[in-house]
PDB file of C-alpha atoms in Angstrom:
ATOM      1  CA  ASP A   1      39.490  25.091  25.763  1.00 65.00           C
ATOM      2  CA  ALA A   2      36.224  26.244  26.817  1.00 75.00           C
ATOM      3  CA  GLY A   3      35.526  27.978  30.027  1.00 91.00           C
ATOM      4  CA  VAL A   4      32.963  27.995  32.200  1.00 94.00           C
ATOM      5  CA  THR A   5      29.521  27.809  30.469  1.00 95.00           C
ATOM      6  CA  GLN A   6      25.983  28.067  32.063  1.00 96.00           C
ATOM      7  CA  SER A   7      22.285  27.754  30.448  1.00 97.00           C
ATOM      8  CA  PRO A   8      19.957  29.212  30.442  1.00 97.00           C
ATOM      9  CA  THR A   9      21.655  32.569  29.824  1.00 95.00           C
ATOM     10  CA  HIS A  10      17.962  34.356  30.872  1.00 96.00           C
ATOM     11  CA  LEU A  11      15.072  32.975  32.391  1.00 96.00           C
ATOM     12  CA  ILE A  12      11.593  34.557  33.520  1.00 98.00           C
ATOM     13  CA  LYS A  13       9.144  32.350  35.583  1.00 98.00           C
ATOM     14  CA  THR A  14       6.394  32.671  38.133  1.00 98.00           C
ATOM     15  CA  ARG A  15       6.449  32.969  41.605  1.00 98.00           C
ATOM     16  CA  GLY A  16       5.501  29.426  42.758  1.00 98.00           C
ATOM     17  CA  GLN A  17       7.444  27.524  39.980  1.00 98.00           C
ATOM     18  CA  GLN A  18      10.227  25.343  39.690  1.00 98.00           C
ATOM     19  CA  VAL A  19      13.745  25.871  37.982  1.00 98.00           C
ATOM     20  CA  THR A  20      16.820  24.720  36.627  1.00 98.00           C
ATOM     21  CA  LEU A  21      20.177  25.772  35.625  1.00 98.00           C
ATOM     22  CA  ARG A  22      22.766  23.756  34.289  1.00 98.00           C
ATOM     23  CA  CYS A  23      26.616  24.434  34.557  1.00 98.00           C
ATOM     24  CA  SER A  24      29.809  22.880  32.409  1.00 97.00           C
ATOM     25  CA  PRO A  25      32.766  23.626  34.075  1.00 96.00           C
ATOM     26  CA  LYS A  26      35.941  24.082  32.702  1.00 93.00           C
ATOM     27  CA  SER A  27      38.114  21.196  31.325  1.00 92.00           C
ATOM     28  CA  GLY A  28      40.194  19.349  33.803  1.00 89.00           C
ATOM     29  CA  HIS A  29      38.116  20.691  36.684  1.00 92.00           C
ATOM     30  CA  ASP A  30      36.281  18.322  39.027  1.00 92.00           C
ATOM     31  CA  THR A  31      34.429  21.081  41.512  1.00 92.00           C
ATOM     32  CA  VAL A  32      31.662  22.813  40.940  1.00 94.00           C
ATOM     33  CA  SER A  33      29.815  25.664  43.250  1.00 94.00           C
ATOM     34  CA  TRP A  34      27.071  27.996  42.898  1.00 97.00           C
ATOM     35  CA  TYR A  35      26.562  31.694  43.967  1.00 97.00           C
ATOM     36  CA  GLN A  36      23.476  34.017  43.957  1.00 98.00           C
ATOM     37  CA  GLN A  37      23.607  37.544  43.424  1.00 96.00           C
ATOM     38  CA  ALA A  38      20.983  39.376  43.881  1.00 95.00           C
ATOM     39  CA  LEU A  39      20.624  43.191  42.161  1.00 91.00           C
ATOM     40  CA  GLY A  40      23.092  45.482  43.757  1.00 89.00           C
ATOM     41  CA  GLN A  41      24.918  42.860  46.434  1.00 93.00           C
ATOM     42  CA  GLY A  42      28.058  40.656  45.780  1.00 94.00           C
ATOM     43  CA  PRO A  43      27.691  36.908  45.126  1.00 96.00           C
ATOM     44  CA  GLN A  44      26.717  34.859  48.239  1.00 96.00           C
ATOM     45  CA  PHE A  45      27.766  31.240  48.293  1.00 95.00           C
ATOM     46  CA  ILE A  46      25.119  28.578  47.629  1.00 97.00           C
ATOM     47  CA  PHE A  47      27.004  25.163  47.534  1.00 95.00           C
ATOM     48  CA  GLN A  48      29.620  23.524  46.493  1.00 93.00           C
ATOM     49  CA  TYR A  49      29.584  20.032  44.855  1.00 93.00           C
ATOM     50  CA  TYR A  50      32.496  17.089  44.453  1.00 91.00           C
ATOM     51  CA  GLU A  51      32.332  13.563  43.521  1.00 91.00           C
ATOM     52  CA  GLU A  52      28.636  13.962  43.001  1.00 94.00           C
ATOM     53  CA  GLU A  53      27.994  15.052  46.412  1.00 93.00           C
ATOM     54  CA  GLU A  54      27.023  18.474  48.216  1.00 93.00           C
ATOM     55  CA  ARG A  55      29.910  19.461  50.124  1.00 89.00           C
ATOM     56  CA  GLN A  56      29.587  22.633  51.966  1.00 87.00           C
ATOM     57  CA  ARG A  57      26.078  24.593  51.642  1.00 92.00           C
ATOM     58  CA  GLY A  58      25.740  28.607  52.780  1.00 92.00           C
ATOM     59  CA  ASN A  59      22.475  29.956  54.434  1.00 94.00           C
ATOM     60  CA  PHE A  60      20.363  28.841  52.026  1.00 97.00           C
ATOM     61  CA  PRO A  61      16.904  26.912  52.549  1.00 97.00           C
ATOM     62  CA  ASP A  62      16.133  23.405  51.261  1.00 96.00           C
ATOM     63  CA  ARG A  63      14.103  25.091  48.181  1.00 98.00           C
ATOM     64  CA  PHE A  64      17.711  25.413  46.988  1.00 98.00           C
ATOM     65  CA  SER A  65      19.026  21.618  45.588  1.00 97.00           C
ATOM     66  CA  GLY A  66      21.722  20.633  43.098  1.00 97.00           C
ATOM     67  CA  HIS A  67      22.885  17.675  41.433  1.00 97.00           C
ATOM     68  CA  GLN A  68      26.764  16.770  40.016  1.00 97.00           C
ATOM     69  CA  PHE A  69      26.952  14.160  37.617  1.00 97.00           C
ATOM     70  CA  PRO A  70      29.574  11.879  36.631  1.00 97.00           C
ATOM     71  CA  ASN A  71      30.891  14.296  33.608  1.00 96.00           C
ATOM     72  CA  TYR A  72      31.005  16.953  36.558  1.00 96.00           C
ATOM     73  CA  SER A  73      28.605  19.302  35.042  1.00 97.00           C
ATOM     74  CA  SER A  74      25.970  20.660  37.382  1.00 98.00           C
ATOM     75  CA  GLU A  75      22.194  21.465  38.312  1.00 98.00           C
ATOM     76  CA  LEU A  76      20.857  24.100  40.405  1.00 98.00           C
ATOM     77  CA  ASN A  77      16.997  23.220  41.260  1.00 98.00           C
ATOM     78  CA  VAL A  78      14.951  26.074  43.053  1.00 98.00           C
ATOM     79  CA  ASN A  79      11.711  25.149  44.215  1.00 98.00           C
ATOM     80  CA  ALA A  80       8.459  27.251  45.190  1.00 98.00           C
ATOM     81  CA  LEU A  81      10.216  30.348  43.474  1.00 98.00           C
ATOM     82  CA  LEU A  82       9.627  33.661  45.466  1.00 98.00           C
ATOM     83  CA  LEU A  83      10.045  36.989  44.022  1.00 98.00           C
ATOM     84  CA  GLY A  84      13.113  37.684  46.020  1.00 97.00           C
ATOM     85  CA  ASP A  85      14.843  34.391  44.182  1.00 98.00           C
ATOM     86  CA  SER A  86      15.161  36.900  41.323  1.00 98.00           C
ATOM     87  CA  ALA A  87      18.964  37.123  40.779  1.00 97.00           C
ATOM     88  CA  LEU A  88      22.184  36.407  38.633  1.00 95.00           C
ATOM     89  CA  TYR A  89      23.030  32.686  39.136  1.00 97.00           C
ATOM     90  CA  LEU A  90      26.741  32.116  38.999  1.00 96.00           C
ATOM     91  CA  CYS A  91      28.366  29.069  38.599  1.00 96.00           C
ATOM     92  CA  ALA A  92      32.315  28.473  39.470  1.00 93.00           C
ATOM     93  CA  SER A  93      34.159  25.322  38.735  1.00 93.00           C
ATOM     94  CA  SER A  94      38.097  24.650  40.261  1.00 89.00           C
ATOM     95  CA  GLY A  95      40.352  22.026  40.357  1.00 84.00           C
ATOM     96  CA  GLY A  96      39.570  19.599  43.897  1.00 70.00           C
ATOM     97  CA  LEU A  97      38.180  20.621  46.926  1.00 61.00           C
ATOM     98  CA  ALA A  98      40.862  22.900  48.000  1.00 63.00           C
ATOM     99  CA  GLY A  99      40.983  24.754  44.495  1.00 70.00           C
ATOM    100  CA  VAL A 100      39.576  27.975  46.130  1.00 68.00           C
ATOM    101  CA  HIS A 101      42.646  30.005  44.589  1.00 69.00           C
ATOM    102  CA  GLU A 102      41.727  28.874  40.852  1.00 74.00           C
ATOM    103  CA  GLN A 103      37.742  28.976  40.895  1.00 83.00           C
ATOM    104  CA  TYR A 104      36.900  29.966  37.464  1.00 88.00           C
ATOM    105  CA  PHE A 105      33.248  31.710  37.335  1.00 91.00           C
ATOM    106  CA  GLY A 106      30.831  31.330  34.137  1.00 93.00           C
ATOM    107  CA  PRO A 107      28.870  33.953  32.904  1.00 93.00           C
ATOM    108  CA  GLY A 108      25.862  33.616  34.775  1.00 95.00           C
ATOM    109  CA  THR A 109      22.485  32.839  34.395  1.00 96.00           C
ATOM    110  CA  ARG A 110      19.550  35.654  34.952  1.00 96.00           C
ATOM    111  CA  LEU A 111      16.835  34.518  36.850  1.00 98.00           C
ATOM    112  CA  THR A 112      13.435  36.560  37.181  1.00 98.00           C
ATOM    113  CA  VAL A 113      10.605  35.583  39.083  1.00 98.00           C
ATOM    114  CA  THR A 114       7.502  37.363  38.491  1.00 97.00           C
TER     115      THR A 114
ATOM    116  CA  ALA B   1      33.367  34.238  61.230  1.00 76.00           C
ATOM    117  CA  GLN B   2      35.289  35.363  57.833  1.00 83.00           C
ATOM    118  CA  SER B   3      33.885  38.424  56.308  1.00 91.00           C
ATOM    119  CA  VAL B   4      34.570  40.983  53.266  1.00 96.00           C
ATOM    120  CA  THR B   5      33.969  44.796  53.870  1.00 97.00           C
ATOM    121  CA  GLN B   6      34.133  47.443  51.432  1.00 98.00           C
ATOM    122  CA  PRO B   7      33.100  50.652  53.242  1.00 97.00           C
ATOM    123  CA  ASP B   8      33.024  52.584  49.779  1.00 96.00           C
ATOM    124  CA  ILE B   9      29.611  51.790  48.203  1.00 96.00           C
ATOM    125  CA  HIS B  10      30.454  54.101  45.217  1.00 97.00           C
ATOM    126  CA  ILE B  11      33.476  56.008  44.065  1.00 97.00           C
ATOM    127  CA  THR B  12      33.726  58.940  40.829  1.00 97.00           C
ATOM    128  CA  VAL B  13      37.324  59.789  39.873  1.00 97.00           C
ATOM    129  CA  SER B  14      38.079  61.715  37.068  1.00 97.00           C
ATOM    130  CA  GLU B  15      39.545  60.380  34.107  1.00 96.00           C
ATOM    131  CA  GLY B  16      43.560  59.700  34.100  1.00 97.00           C
ATOM    132  CA  ALA B  17      43.067  60.564  38.226  1.00 97.00           C
ATOM    133  CA  SER B  18      44.529  57.586  40.590  1.00 97.00           C
ATOM    134  CA  LEU B  19      41.911  55.271  42.032  1.00 97.00           C
ATOM    135  CA  GLU B  20      42.302  53.316  45.336  1.00 98.00           C
ATOM    136  CA  LEU B  21      39.265  50.899  46.542  1.00 98.00           C
ATOM    137  CA  ARG B  22      39.325  49.544  50.324  1.00 98.00           C
ATOM    138  CA  CYS B  23      38.883  46.185  51.592  1.00 98.00           C
ATOM    139  CA  ASN B  24      39.266  44.797  54.817  1.00 97.00           C
ATOM    140  CA  TYR B  25      38.573  40.924  55.992  1.00 95.00           C
ATOM    141  CA  SER B  26      38.166  38.818  58.756  1.00 91.00           C
ATOM    142  CA  TYR B  27      39.583  35.304  58.420  1.00 84.00           C
ATOM    143  CA  GLY B  28      41.693  33.364  61.093  1.00 75.00           C
ATOM    144  CA  ALA B  29      44.358  32.162  58.966  1.00 74.00           C
ATOM    145  CA  THR B  30      46.205  33.225  56.450  1.00 73.00           C
ATOM    146  CA  PRO B  31      43.551  34.177  53.823  1.00 83.00           C
ATOM    147  CA  TYR B  32      43.446  33.550  50.063  1.00 89.00           C
ATOM    148  CA  LEU B  33      42.386  37.283  48.441  1.00 93.00           C
ATOM    149  CA  PHE B  34      40.889  38.377  45.470  1.00 94.00           C
ATOM    150  CA  TRP B  35      39.585  41.393  43.239  1.00 96.00           C
ATOM    151  CA  TYR B  36      36.999  40.785  40.508  1.00 95.00           C
ATOM    152  CA  VAL B  37      35.537  43.311  38.188  1.00 96.00           C
ATOM    153  CA  GLN B  38      31.911  43.273  36.779  1.00 94.00           C
ATOM    154  CA  SER B  39      30.676  45.250  34.304  1.00 90.00           C
ATOM    155  CA  PRO B  40      26.648  45.883  33.380  1.00 83.00           C
ATOM    156  CA  GLY B  41      25.242  42.401  33.103  1.00 76.00           C
ATOM    157  CA  GLN B  42      28.253  40.327  32.842  1.00 80.00           C
ATOM    158  CA  GLY B  43      30.019  37.870  34.750  1.00 84.00           C
ATOM    159  CA  LEU B  44      32.809  37.869  37.005  1.00 91.00           C
ATOM    160  CA  GLN B  45      36.346  38.869  35.594  1.00 91.00           C
ATOM    161  CA  LEU B  46      39.442  38.123  38.083  1.00 91.00           C
ATOM    162  CA  LEU B  47      42.064  41.024  38.622  1.00 95.00           C
ATOM    163  CA  LEU B  48      44.528  39.730  40.952  1.00 94.00           C
ATOM    164  CA  LYS B  49      44.905  37.459  43.656  1.00 92.00           C
ATOM    165  CA  TYR B  50      47.304  36.853  46.671  1.00 92.00           C
ATOM    166  CA  PHE B  51      47.960  33.769  48.495  1.00 85.00           C
ATOM    167  CA  SER B  52      51.460  34.134  50.039  1.00 83.00           C
ATOM    168  CA  GLY B  53      54.823  36.067  49.389  1.00 86.00           C
ATOM    169  CA  ASP B  54      55.293  39.237  47.943  1.00 88.00           C
ATOM    170  CA  THR B  55      52.024  41.269  49.405  1.00 91.00           C
ATOM    171  CA  LEU B  56      52.187  43.428  46.386  1.00 96.00           C
ATOM    172  CA  VAL B  57      50.312  42.049  43.799  1.00 96.00           C
ATOM    173  CA  GLN B  58      50.054  42.943  40.142  1.00 96.00           C
ATOM    174  CA  GLY B  59      46.747  42.203  38.160  1.00 96.00           C
ATOM    175  CA  ILE B  60      45.373  42.610  35.087  1.00 95.00           C
ATOM    176  CA  LYS B  61      44.680  45.803  33.600  1.00 94.00           C
ATOM    177  CA  GLY B  62      47.285  47.905  35.294  1.00 96.00           C
ATOM    178  CA  PHE B  63      45.428  47.042  38.822  1.00 97.00           C
ATOM    179  CA  GLU B  64      47.586  46.290  41.902  1.00 98.00           C
ATOM    180  CA  ALA B  65      46.879  45.426  45.219  1.00 98.00           C
ATOM    181  CA  GLU B  66      48.892  45.207  48.711  1.00 96.00           C
ATOM    182  CA  PHE B  67      48.244  42.892  51.115  1.00 94.00           C
ATOM    183  CA  LYS B  68      48.484  44.147  54.696  1.00 94.00           C
ATOM    184  CA  ARG B  69      48.015  41.485  57.513  1.00 91.00           C
ATOM    185  CA  SER B  70      48.538  44.314  60.474  1.00 92.00           C
ATOM    186  CA  GLN B  71      45.401  46.226  58.781  1.00 94.00           C
ATOM    187  CA  SER B  72      43.593  43.217  57.650  1.00 93.00           C
ATOM    188  CA  SER B  73      43.429  45.191  54.335  1.00 96.00           C
ATOM    189  CA  PHE B  74      43.559  44.285  50.744  1.00 97.00           C
ATOM    190  CA  ASN B  75      43.173  47.321  48.910  1.00 98.00           C
ATOM    191  CA  LEU B  76      43.178  47.965  45.059  1.00 98.00           C
ATOM    192  CA  ARG B  77      45.215  50.397  43.100  1.00 98.00           C
ATOM    193  CA  LYS B  78      45.383  51.950  39.813  1.00 98.00           C
ATOM    194  CA  PRO B  79      47.705  54.623  38.998  1.00 97.00           C
ATOM    195  CA  SER B  80      45.516  56.441  35.969  1.00 97.00           C
ATOM    196  CA  VAL B  81      42.041  55.063  35.658  1.00 97.00           C
ATOM    197  CA  HIS B  82      40.333  55.025  31.956  1.00 96.00           C
ATOM    198  CA  TRP B  83      36.704  55.581  31.536  1.00 95.00           C
ATOM    199  CA  SER B  84      36.787  51.583  30.417  1.00 94.00           C
ATOM    200  CA  ASP B  85      37.206  50.781  34.032  1.00 96.00           C
ATOM    201  CA  ALA B  86      34.032  52.108  34.912  1.00 96.00           C
ATOM    202  CA  ALA B  87      32.453  48.971  36.972  1.00 97.00           C
ATOM    203  CA  GLU B  88      31.539  47.257  40.041  1.00 97.00           C
ATOM    204  CA  TYR B  89      34.658  45.854  41.923  1.00 98.00           C
ATOM    205  CA  PHE B  90      34.143  43.353  44.406  1.00 97.00           C
ATOM    206  CA  CYS B  91      36.895  41.822  46.821  1.00 97.00           C
ATOM    207  CA  ALA B  92      37.027  38.524  48.264  1.00 95.00           C
ATOM    208  CA  VAL B  93      38.789  36.018  50.218  1.00 92.00           C
ATOM    209  CA  GLY B  94      38.993  32.258  49.853  1.00 87.00           C
ATOM    210  CA  ALA B  95      37.764  30.026  52.885  1.00 80.00           C
ATOM    211  CA  LEU B  96      39.250  26.107  53.562  1.00 76.00           C
ATOM    212  CA  TYR B  97      37.788  24.001  55.159  1.00 71.00           C
ATOM    213  CA  SER B  98      38.977  20.374  55.824  1.00 65.00           C
ATOM    214  CA  SER B  99      35.967  19.246  52.932  1.00 69.00           C
ATOM    215  CA  ALA B 100      35.094  21.589  50.758  1.00 74.00           C
ATOM    216  CA  SER B 101      35.900  25.634  50.132  1.00 80.00           C
ATOM    217  CA  LYS B 102      34.135  28.850  48.931  1.00 85.00           C
ATOM    218  CA  ILE B 103      34.952  32.120  48.413  1.00 89.00           C
ATOM    219  CA  ILE B 104      33.068  34.919  50.340  1.00 92.00           C
ATOM    220  CA  PHE B 105      32.286  38.478  48.573  1.00 95.00           C
ATOM    221  CA  GLY B 106      32.338  41.759  49.665  1.00 97.00           C
ATOM    222  CA  SER B 107      29.125  43.729  49.235  1.00 96.00           C
ATOM    223  CA  GLY B 108      31.263  45.643  46.190  1.00 97.00           C
ATOM    224  CA  THR B 109      31.922  49.157  45.004  1.00 98.00           C
ATOM    225  CA  ARG B 110      30.762  50.972  41.820  1.00 97.00           C
ATOM    226  CA  LEU B 111      33.022  52.971  40.499  1.00 97.00           C
ATOM    227  CA  SER B 112      32.455  55.778  37.561  1.00 97.00           C
ATOM    228  CA  ILE B 113      34.694  57.885  35.863  1.00 96.00           C
ATOM    229  CA  ARG B 114      34.241  61.636  35.260  1.00 94.00           C
ATOM    230  CA  PRO B 115      35.330  62.395  32.022  1.00 88.00           C
TER     231      PRO B 115
END
């Protein structure tokens, strides 16, 4: 049974560009959350998707957007990249909105903005 | 507002010594509490979690944590550390809303092991 998978593993982009990160949830899970972990810090909640809708959003600008597909996989899009967007982006999946106690994390995508 | 505080940024202990990592939380209701470990360049691995019941929780790799409601604390302990325990440790609280949920993380404690 595959866990949470994310792609790509690493990514290098230039300031001003746009990036798309992908996440496939653990089998049986229908809720996907995204977190940003800057170097030396704890993960920060970006947003959560359930039933293809954004349900909760953290303190991130509109440059950060997402999407959830009918198969429950999800994308995180970041527009107009800034140097400060360099971070490890973590995807977590759970069964239902209240499944925070069973939230599984993927290995992350390391984004470097130059 | 919900928050998690890990007062120790970096701790160094000798191999074989005991370990205690501190965590304090702020949450209005009974919290879901977690400890995660992250090795360099890796994702997050769940060590243990607390939702209700026995306030002493056993986790993987010989770790345990104790929930103390009166002190709003959830400290992580291990009786004897191994060199492989060197990593970053994150305490976290699960926040539930009417239509969503999220995990709020502390800033982490980096654990170094002295040979």
